[in-house]
Coordinates of C-alpha atoms and ligand atoms in Angstrom, one line a residue:
X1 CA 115.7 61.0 115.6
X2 CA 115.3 60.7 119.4
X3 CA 111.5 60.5 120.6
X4 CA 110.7 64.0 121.6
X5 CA 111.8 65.4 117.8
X6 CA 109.5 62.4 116.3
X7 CA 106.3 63.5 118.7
X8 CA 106.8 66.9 118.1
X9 CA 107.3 66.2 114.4
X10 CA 104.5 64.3 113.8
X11 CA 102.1 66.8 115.3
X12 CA 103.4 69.7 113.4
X13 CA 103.3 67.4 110.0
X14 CA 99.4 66.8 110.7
X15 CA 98.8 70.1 111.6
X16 CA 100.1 71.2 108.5
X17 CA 98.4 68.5 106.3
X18 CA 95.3 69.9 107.8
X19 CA 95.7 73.6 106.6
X20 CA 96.7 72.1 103.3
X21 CA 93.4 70.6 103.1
X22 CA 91.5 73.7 104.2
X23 CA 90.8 75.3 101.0
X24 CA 89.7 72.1 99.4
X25 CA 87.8 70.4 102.9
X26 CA 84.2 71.1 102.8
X27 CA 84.1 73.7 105.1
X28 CA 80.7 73.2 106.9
X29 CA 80.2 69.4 107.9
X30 CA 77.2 67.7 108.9
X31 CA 78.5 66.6 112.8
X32 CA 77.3 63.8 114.6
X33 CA 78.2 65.3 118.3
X34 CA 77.5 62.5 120.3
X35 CA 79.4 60.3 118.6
X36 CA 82.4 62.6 118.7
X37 CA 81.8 63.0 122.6
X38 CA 81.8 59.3 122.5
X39 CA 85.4 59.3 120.4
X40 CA 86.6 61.0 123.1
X41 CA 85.4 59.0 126.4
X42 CA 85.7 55.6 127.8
X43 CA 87.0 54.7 131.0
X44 CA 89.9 57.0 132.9
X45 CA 93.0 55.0 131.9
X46 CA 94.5 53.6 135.0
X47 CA 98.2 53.1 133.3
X48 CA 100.3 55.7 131.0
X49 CA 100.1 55.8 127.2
X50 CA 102.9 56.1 125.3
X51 CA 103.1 59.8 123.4
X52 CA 102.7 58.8 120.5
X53 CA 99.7 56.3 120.4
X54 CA 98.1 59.6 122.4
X55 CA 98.6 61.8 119.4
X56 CA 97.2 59.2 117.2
X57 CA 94.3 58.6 119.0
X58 CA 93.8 62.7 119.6
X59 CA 93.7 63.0 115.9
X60 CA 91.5 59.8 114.9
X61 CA 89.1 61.2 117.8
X62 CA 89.2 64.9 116.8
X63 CA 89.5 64.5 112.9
X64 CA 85.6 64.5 112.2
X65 CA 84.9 67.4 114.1
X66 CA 87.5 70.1 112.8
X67 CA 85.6 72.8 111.4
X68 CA 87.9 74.8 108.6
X69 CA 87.4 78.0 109.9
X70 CA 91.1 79.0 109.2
X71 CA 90.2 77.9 105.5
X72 CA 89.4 80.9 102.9
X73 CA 85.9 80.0 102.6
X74 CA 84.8 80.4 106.0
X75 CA 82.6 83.2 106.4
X76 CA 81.4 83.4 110.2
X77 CA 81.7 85.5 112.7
X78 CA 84.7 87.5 112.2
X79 CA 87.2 84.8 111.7
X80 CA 91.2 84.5 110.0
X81 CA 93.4 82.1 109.6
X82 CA 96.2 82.0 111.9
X83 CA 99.1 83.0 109.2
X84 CA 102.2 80.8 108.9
X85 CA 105.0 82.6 110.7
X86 CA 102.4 82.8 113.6
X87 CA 101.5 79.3 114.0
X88 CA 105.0 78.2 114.1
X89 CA 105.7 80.8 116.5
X90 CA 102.4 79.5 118.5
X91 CA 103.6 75.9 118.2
X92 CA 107.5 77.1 119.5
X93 CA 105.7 79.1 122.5
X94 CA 104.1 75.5 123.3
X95 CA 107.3 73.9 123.1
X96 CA 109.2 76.6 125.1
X97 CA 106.7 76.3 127.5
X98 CA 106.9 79.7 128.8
X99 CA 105.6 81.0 132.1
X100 CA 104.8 84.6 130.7
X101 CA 104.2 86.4 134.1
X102 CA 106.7 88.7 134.2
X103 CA 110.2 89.4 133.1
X104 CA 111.9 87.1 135.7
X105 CA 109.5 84.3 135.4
X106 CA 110.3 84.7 131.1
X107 CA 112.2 87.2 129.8
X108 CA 112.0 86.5 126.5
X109 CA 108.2 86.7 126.3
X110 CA 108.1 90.1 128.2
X111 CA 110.2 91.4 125.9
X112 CA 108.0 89.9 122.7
X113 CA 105.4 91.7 124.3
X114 CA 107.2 95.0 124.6
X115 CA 107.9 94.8 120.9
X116 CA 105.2 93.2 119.5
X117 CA 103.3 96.2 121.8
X118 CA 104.8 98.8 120.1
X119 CA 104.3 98.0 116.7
X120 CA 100.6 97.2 117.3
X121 CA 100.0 101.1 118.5
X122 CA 102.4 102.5 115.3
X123 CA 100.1 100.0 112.9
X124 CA 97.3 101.0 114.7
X125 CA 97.6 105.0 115.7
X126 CA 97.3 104.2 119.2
X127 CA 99.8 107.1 121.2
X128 CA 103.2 105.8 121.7
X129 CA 103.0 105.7 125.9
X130 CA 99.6 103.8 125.8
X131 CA 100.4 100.4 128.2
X132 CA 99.7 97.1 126.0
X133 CA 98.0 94.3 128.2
X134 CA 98.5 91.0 126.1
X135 CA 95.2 89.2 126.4
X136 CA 93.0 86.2 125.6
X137 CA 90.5 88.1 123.0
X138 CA 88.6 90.9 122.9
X139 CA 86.0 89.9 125.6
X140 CA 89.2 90.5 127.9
X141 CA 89.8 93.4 126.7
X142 CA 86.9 95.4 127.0
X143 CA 87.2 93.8 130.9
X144 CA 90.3 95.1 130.9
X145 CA 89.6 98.6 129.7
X146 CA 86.7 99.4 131.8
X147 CA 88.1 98.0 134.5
X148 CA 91.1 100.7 133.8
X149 CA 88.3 103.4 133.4
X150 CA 86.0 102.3 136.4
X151 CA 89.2 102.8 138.1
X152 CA 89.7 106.1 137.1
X153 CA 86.6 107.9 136.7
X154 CA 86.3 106.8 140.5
X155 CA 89.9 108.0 141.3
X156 CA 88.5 111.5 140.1
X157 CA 86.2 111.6 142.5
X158 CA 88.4 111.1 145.6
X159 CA 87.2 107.1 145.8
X160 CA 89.2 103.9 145.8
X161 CA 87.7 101.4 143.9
X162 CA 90.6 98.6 144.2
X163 CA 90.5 99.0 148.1
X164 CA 87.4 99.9 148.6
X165 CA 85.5 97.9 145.6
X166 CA 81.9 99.3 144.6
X167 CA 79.8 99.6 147.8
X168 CA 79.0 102.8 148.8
X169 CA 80.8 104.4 145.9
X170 CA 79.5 107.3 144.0
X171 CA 77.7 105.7 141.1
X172 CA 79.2 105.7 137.7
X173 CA 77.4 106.5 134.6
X174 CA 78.2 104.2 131.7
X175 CA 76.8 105.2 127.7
X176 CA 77.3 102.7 125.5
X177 CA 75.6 102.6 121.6
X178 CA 72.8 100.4 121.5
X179 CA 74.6 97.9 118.7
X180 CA 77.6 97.6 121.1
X181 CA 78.7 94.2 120.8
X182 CA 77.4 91.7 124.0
X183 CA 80.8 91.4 125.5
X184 CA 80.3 94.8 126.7
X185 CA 77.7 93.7 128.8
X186 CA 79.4 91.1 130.1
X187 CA 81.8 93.1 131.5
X188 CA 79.9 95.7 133.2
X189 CA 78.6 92.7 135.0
X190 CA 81.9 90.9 135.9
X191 CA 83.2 94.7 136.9
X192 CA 80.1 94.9 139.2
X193 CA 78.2 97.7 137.5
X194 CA 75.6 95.7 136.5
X195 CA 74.4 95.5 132.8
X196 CA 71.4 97.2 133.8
X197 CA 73.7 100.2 133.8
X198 CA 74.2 101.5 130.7
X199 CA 72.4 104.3 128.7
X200 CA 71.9 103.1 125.7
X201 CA 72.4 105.7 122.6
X202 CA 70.6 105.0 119.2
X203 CA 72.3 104.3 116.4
X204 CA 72.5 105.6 112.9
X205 CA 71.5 104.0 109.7
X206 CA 74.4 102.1 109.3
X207 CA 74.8 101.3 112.7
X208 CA 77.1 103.5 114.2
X209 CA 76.3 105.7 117.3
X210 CA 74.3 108.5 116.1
X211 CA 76.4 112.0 117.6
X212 CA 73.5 114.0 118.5
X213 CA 71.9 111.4 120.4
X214 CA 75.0 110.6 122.3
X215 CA 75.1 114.7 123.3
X216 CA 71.6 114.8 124.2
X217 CA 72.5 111.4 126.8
X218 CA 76.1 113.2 128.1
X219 CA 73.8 116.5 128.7
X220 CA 70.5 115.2 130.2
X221 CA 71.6 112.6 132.8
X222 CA 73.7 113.5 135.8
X223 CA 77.3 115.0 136.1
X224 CA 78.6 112.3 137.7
X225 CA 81.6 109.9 136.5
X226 CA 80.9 108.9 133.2
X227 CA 82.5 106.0 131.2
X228 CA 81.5 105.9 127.0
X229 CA 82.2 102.8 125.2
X230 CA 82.3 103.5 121.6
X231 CA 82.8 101.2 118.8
X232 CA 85.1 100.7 115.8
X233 CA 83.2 98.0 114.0
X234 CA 79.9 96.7 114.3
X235 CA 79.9 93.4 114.6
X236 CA 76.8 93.2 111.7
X237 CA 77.5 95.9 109.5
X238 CA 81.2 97.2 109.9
X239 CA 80.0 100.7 110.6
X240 CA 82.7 102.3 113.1
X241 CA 81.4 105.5 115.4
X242 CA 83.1 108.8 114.4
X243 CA 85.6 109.1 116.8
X244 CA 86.9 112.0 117.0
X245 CA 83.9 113.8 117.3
X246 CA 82.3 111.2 120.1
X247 CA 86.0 111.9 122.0
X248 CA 85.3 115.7 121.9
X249 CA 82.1 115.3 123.1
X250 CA 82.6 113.0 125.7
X251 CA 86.4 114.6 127.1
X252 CA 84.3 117.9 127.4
X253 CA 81.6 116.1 130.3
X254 CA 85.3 114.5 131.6
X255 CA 84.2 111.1 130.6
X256 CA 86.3 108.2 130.0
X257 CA 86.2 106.7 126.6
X258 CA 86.4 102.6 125.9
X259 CA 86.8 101.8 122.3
X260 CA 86.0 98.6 121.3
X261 CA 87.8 97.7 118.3
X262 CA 87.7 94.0 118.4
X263 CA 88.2 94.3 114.3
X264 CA 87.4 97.6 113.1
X265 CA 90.5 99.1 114.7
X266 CA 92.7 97.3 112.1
X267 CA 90.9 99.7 109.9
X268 CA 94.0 102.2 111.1
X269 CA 96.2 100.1 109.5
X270 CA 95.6 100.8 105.7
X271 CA 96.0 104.4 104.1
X272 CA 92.5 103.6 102.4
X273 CA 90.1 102.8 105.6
X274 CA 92.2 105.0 108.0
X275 CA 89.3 107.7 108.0
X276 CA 86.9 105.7 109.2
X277 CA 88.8 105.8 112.6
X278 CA 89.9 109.1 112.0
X279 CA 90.2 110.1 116.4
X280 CA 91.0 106.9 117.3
X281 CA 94.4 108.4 119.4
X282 CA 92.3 110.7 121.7
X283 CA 90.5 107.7 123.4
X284 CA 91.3 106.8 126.6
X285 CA 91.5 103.2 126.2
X286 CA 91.4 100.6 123.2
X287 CA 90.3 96.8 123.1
X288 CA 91.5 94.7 119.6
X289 CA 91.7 91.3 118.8
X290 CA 94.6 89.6 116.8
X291 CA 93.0 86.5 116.6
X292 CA 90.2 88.4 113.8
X293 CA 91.7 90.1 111.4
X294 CA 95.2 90.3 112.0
X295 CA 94.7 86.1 111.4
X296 CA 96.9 85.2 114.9
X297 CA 96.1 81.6 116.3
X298 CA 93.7 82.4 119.4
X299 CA 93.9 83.4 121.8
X300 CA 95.3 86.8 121.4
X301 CA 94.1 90.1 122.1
X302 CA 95.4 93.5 123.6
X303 CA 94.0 95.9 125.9
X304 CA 95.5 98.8 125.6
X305 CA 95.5 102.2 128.1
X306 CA 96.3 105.9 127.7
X307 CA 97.1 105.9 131.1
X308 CA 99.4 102.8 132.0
X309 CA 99.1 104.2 135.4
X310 CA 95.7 103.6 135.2
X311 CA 95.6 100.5 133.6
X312 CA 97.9 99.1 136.0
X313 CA 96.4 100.4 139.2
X314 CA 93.1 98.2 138.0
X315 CA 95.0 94.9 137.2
X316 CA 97.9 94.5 139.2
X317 CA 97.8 92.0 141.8
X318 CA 97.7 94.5 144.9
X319 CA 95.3 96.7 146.0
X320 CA 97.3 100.1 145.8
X321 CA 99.1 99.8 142.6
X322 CA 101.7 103.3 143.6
X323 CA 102.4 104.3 139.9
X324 CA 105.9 105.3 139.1
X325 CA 107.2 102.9 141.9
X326 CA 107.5 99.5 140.5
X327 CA 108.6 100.8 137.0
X328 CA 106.7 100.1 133.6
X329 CA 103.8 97.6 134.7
X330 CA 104.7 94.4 132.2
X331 CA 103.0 91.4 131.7
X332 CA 100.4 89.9 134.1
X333 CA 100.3 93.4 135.6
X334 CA 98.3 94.5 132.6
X335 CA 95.9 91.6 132.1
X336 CA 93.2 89.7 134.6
X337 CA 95.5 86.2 134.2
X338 CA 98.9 85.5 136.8
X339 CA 100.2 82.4 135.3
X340 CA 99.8 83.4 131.4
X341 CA 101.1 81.8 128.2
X342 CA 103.6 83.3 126.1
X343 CA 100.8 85.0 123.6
X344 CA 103.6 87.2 122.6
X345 CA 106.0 85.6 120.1
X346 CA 103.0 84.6 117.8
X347 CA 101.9 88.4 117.7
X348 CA 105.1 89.2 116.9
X349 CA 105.8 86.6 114.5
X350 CA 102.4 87.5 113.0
X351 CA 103.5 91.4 112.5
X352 CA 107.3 90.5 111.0
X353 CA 105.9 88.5 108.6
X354 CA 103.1 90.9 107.1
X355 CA 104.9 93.9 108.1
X356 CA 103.2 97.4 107.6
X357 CA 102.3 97.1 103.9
X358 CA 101.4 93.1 104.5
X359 CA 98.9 94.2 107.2
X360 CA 97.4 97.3 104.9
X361 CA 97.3 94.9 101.9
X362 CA 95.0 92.2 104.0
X363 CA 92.6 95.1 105.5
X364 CA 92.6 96.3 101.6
X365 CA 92.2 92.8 100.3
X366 CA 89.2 91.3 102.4
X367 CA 87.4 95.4 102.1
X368 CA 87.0 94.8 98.6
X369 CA 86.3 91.0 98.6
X370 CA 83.5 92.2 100.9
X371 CA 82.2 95.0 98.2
X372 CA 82.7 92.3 95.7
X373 CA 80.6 89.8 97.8
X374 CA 77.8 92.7 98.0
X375 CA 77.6 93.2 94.2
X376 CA 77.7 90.1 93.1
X377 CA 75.0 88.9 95.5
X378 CA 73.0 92.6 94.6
X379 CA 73.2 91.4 90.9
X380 CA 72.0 88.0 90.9
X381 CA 69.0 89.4 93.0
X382 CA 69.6 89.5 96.9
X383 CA 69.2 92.3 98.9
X384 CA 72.8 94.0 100.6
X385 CA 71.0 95.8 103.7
X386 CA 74.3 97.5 105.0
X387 CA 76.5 99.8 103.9
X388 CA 79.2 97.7 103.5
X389 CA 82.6 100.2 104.5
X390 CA 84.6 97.7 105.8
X391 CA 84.7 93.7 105.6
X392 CA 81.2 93.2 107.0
X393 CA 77.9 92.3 104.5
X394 CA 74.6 91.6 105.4
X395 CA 72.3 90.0 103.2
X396 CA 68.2 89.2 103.1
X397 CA 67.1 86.5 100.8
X398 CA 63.3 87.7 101.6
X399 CA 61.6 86.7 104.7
X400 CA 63.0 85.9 108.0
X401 CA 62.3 82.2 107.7
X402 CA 63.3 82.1 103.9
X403 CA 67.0 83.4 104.9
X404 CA 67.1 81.3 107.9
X405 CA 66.3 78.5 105.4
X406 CA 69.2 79.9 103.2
X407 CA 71.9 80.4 105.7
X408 CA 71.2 76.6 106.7
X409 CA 71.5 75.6 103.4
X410 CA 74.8 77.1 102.9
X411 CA 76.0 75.7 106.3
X412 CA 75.2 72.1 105.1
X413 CA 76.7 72.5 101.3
X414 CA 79.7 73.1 102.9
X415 CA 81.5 75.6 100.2
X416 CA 81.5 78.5 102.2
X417 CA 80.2 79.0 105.8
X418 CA 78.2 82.0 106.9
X419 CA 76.3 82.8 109.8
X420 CA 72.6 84.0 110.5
X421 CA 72.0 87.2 112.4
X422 CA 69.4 89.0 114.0
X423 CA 70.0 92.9 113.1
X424 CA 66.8 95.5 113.6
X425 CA 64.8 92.8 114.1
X426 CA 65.6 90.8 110.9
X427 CA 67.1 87.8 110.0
X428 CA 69.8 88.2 107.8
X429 CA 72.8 86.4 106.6
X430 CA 76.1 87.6 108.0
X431 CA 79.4 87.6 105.7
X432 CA 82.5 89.0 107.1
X433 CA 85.8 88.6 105.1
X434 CA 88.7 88.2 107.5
X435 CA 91.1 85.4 106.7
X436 CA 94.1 86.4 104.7
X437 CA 94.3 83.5 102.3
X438 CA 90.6 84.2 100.8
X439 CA 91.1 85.0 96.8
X440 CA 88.6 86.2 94.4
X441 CA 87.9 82.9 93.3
X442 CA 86.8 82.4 97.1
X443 CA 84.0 84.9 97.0
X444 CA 82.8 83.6 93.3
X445 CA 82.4 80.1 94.1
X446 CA 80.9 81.3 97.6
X447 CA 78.3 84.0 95.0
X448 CA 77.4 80.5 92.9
X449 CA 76.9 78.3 96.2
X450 CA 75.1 81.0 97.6
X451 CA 72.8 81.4 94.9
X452 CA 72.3 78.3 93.8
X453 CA 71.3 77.1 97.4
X454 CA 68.8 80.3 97.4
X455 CA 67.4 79.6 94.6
X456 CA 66.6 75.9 94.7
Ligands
PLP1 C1 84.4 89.5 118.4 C2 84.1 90.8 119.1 C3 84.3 91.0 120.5 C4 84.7 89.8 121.4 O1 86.0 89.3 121.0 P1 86.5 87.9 121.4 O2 87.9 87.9 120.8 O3 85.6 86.9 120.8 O4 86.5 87.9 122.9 C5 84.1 92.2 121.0 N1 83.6 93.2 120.3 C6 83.4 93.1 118.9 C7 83.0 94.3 118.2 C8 83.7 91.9 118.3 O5 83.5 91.8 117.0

């Protein structure tokens, strides 16, 4: 075997010995992080290393510090497993080395993109003509999106805001529910706007924009350009806004609506959640992750617009994007990156292997591992504060510093992982279900970890 096949071998065997080990690893591991830092230092080397002592030391160095959140036992955040098609995909888009610009610069990856872009609005309910921007997760997105909207609700008004930018333009309103997820935030203030911005609108009980507040906020404040992010799953409870209703509300003040569906989109994808997005298609523009529940390798994401003219007029790389002139905007057109990996053949590979009834069956699955998380953890005495509709549970184990001392617990035992959060001002532990290899037996061992730790 010549050199290059041995390299490239021997990091593909390691990184599949390491998802063998996942669902037996402990999955939360006491870290020391200073002497991984140290691992990893020491001097610049003046002289080359030959490959392969590099990948051997990479791996000794790294080894210790590998958390298994792709393992079926790791609760955090809202976190998958990168499936198998997808990773080998991921580790031939490495190889291939693709620069993913644009369809001269790799054809093959524009075109992975173009497929890949379809299926994910067919799957997902998104209109057919929609523009798909292929990005680096759902932060990028949203960016994305309401930098497509900022463009347009200020086109409507006669002002330029790619030539002209934000000074002295007429000021944009932006409504966003009070339990939208940070990232939102984040970028209003990269877009300019300022977090400082937003109206917030209350929330109902289990999180989801309350409709009659959001009315009152479109009515009260003034006519001008309005931009409405709206959610399809909250990050704590799973609760996705009714969309359809939000959409008719807002379309009738002429606002813009930003749905961000980092997980809860994928909600679309199965016959049995579908209602909970029932709308979705009249939005104007849609952020998702692939790297959550769709269990793709990070970074992937996809940004996608109602109006590709739109869309492209805010991304493309000059200031006057002239829609219709340049053909379909592909690519880096579509995303806030020029040189750009080929995030595309993992998305595809991803979606070939599950296919539509693979991709229903793992929304279905990790729904009812949730509900089956929730009742087992109602039974043996904990308290389930949300409703739990889709893959998100939230649990109190009594006080604020008695969870806190819970969720640590579980963190150090290292059979599952969960997370603490902070929702309506308590402290609560955060389970979502996202990976696609978690079995029943999963969530019982996690139930007896749990309660055993909480009980001590
Ligand atoms: C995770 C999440 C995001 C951010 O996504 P990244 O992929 O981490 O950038 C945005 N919105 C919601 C609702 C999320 O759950």
């Amino acid at each position: 075997m010549d050199e290059l096949s041995r390299l490239f071998g021997l990091a593909a065997d390691h990184a599949a010995g390491f998802r063998r080990s996942l669902p037996d690893r402990p999955v939360g591991v006491p870290v020391d992080q200073d002497a991984l830092t140290e691992a990893f230092s020491g001097p610049l080397p003046a002289a080359p290393t030959p490959p392969e002592r590099v990948l051997a030391e990479l791996i000794a160095a790294a080894e210790p510090g590998l958390v298994a959140n792709a393992g079926p036992r790791y609760f955090g955040f809202v976190v998958g497993g990168a499936l198998p098609a997808a990773t080998a995909a991921d580790i031939l888009a490495a190889g291939w080395d693709q620069f993913a610009t644009n369809a001269v610069t790799s054809p093959a990856a524009i075109a992975a993109e173009a497929a890949a872009g379809a299926w994910l609005k067919e799957l997902l309910g998104i209109p057919s003509p929609a523009s798909a921007g292929f990005v680096t997760g759902c932060q990028a997105a949203n960016t994305v999106g309401l930098a497509a909207a900022r463009h347009q609700v200020l086109a409507d008004v006669g002002w330029d805001v790619e030539r002209r930018g934000l000074l002295g333009a007429p000021p944009i309103r932006v409504i966003a529910g009070e339990e939208r997820h940070v990232t939102i935030d984040r970028s209003l203030r990269l877009l300019g706007l300022g977090a400082d911005v937003v109206e917030p609108v209350p929330a109902g009980p289990n999180g989801a924009i309350d409709l009659a507040s959001l009315r009152k906020v479109l009515r009260e404040g003034s006519p001008g350009p309005a931009i409405v992010c709206l959610q399809a799953g909250n990050v704590n409870t799973g609760a996705c806004d009714r969309l359809r209703e939000a959409c008719e509300l807002v379309h009738q003040h002429g606002g813009w609506v930003h749905v961000d569906g980092a997980f809860g989109l994928w909600a679309a994808a199965s016959p049995a959640t579908r209602h909970l997005v029932d709308g979705l298609e009249l939005a104007d523009s849609w952020a998702c992750d692939g790297h959550k529940w769709l269990n793709l390798p990070y970074d992937s994401a996809f940004a996608f617009c109602a109006r590709p003219g739109a869309h492209a007029a805010a991304m493309s790389y000059t200031a006057s994007y002239l829609v219709g002139s340049g053909g379909v905007p592909l690519g880096a057109e579509l995303t806030a990156e020029s040189s750009r990996r080929a995030r595309g053949f993992a998305v595809w590979a991803g979606l070939r292997e599950l296919g539509r009834d693979g991709v229903a069956a793992l929304v279905d699955r990790c729904c009812a591992l949730a509900r089956r998380f929730a009742a087992g953890l109602t039974s043996a005495g904990f308290e389930v504060v949300n409703e739990v509709v889709l893959n998100q549970v939230l649990v109190g184990f009594g006080d604020d510093a008695r969870t806190d001392r819970v969720v640590a617990a579980v963190q150090a035992d290292g059979t599952c992982w969960a997370g603490g959060t902070t929702w309506r001002g308590r402290r609560l532990m955060r389970i979502s279900v996202s990976n696609a290899t978690t079995t029943e037996a999963d969530v019982d061992r996690s139930i007896a970890a749990i309660t055993r730790l909480a009980t001590l």
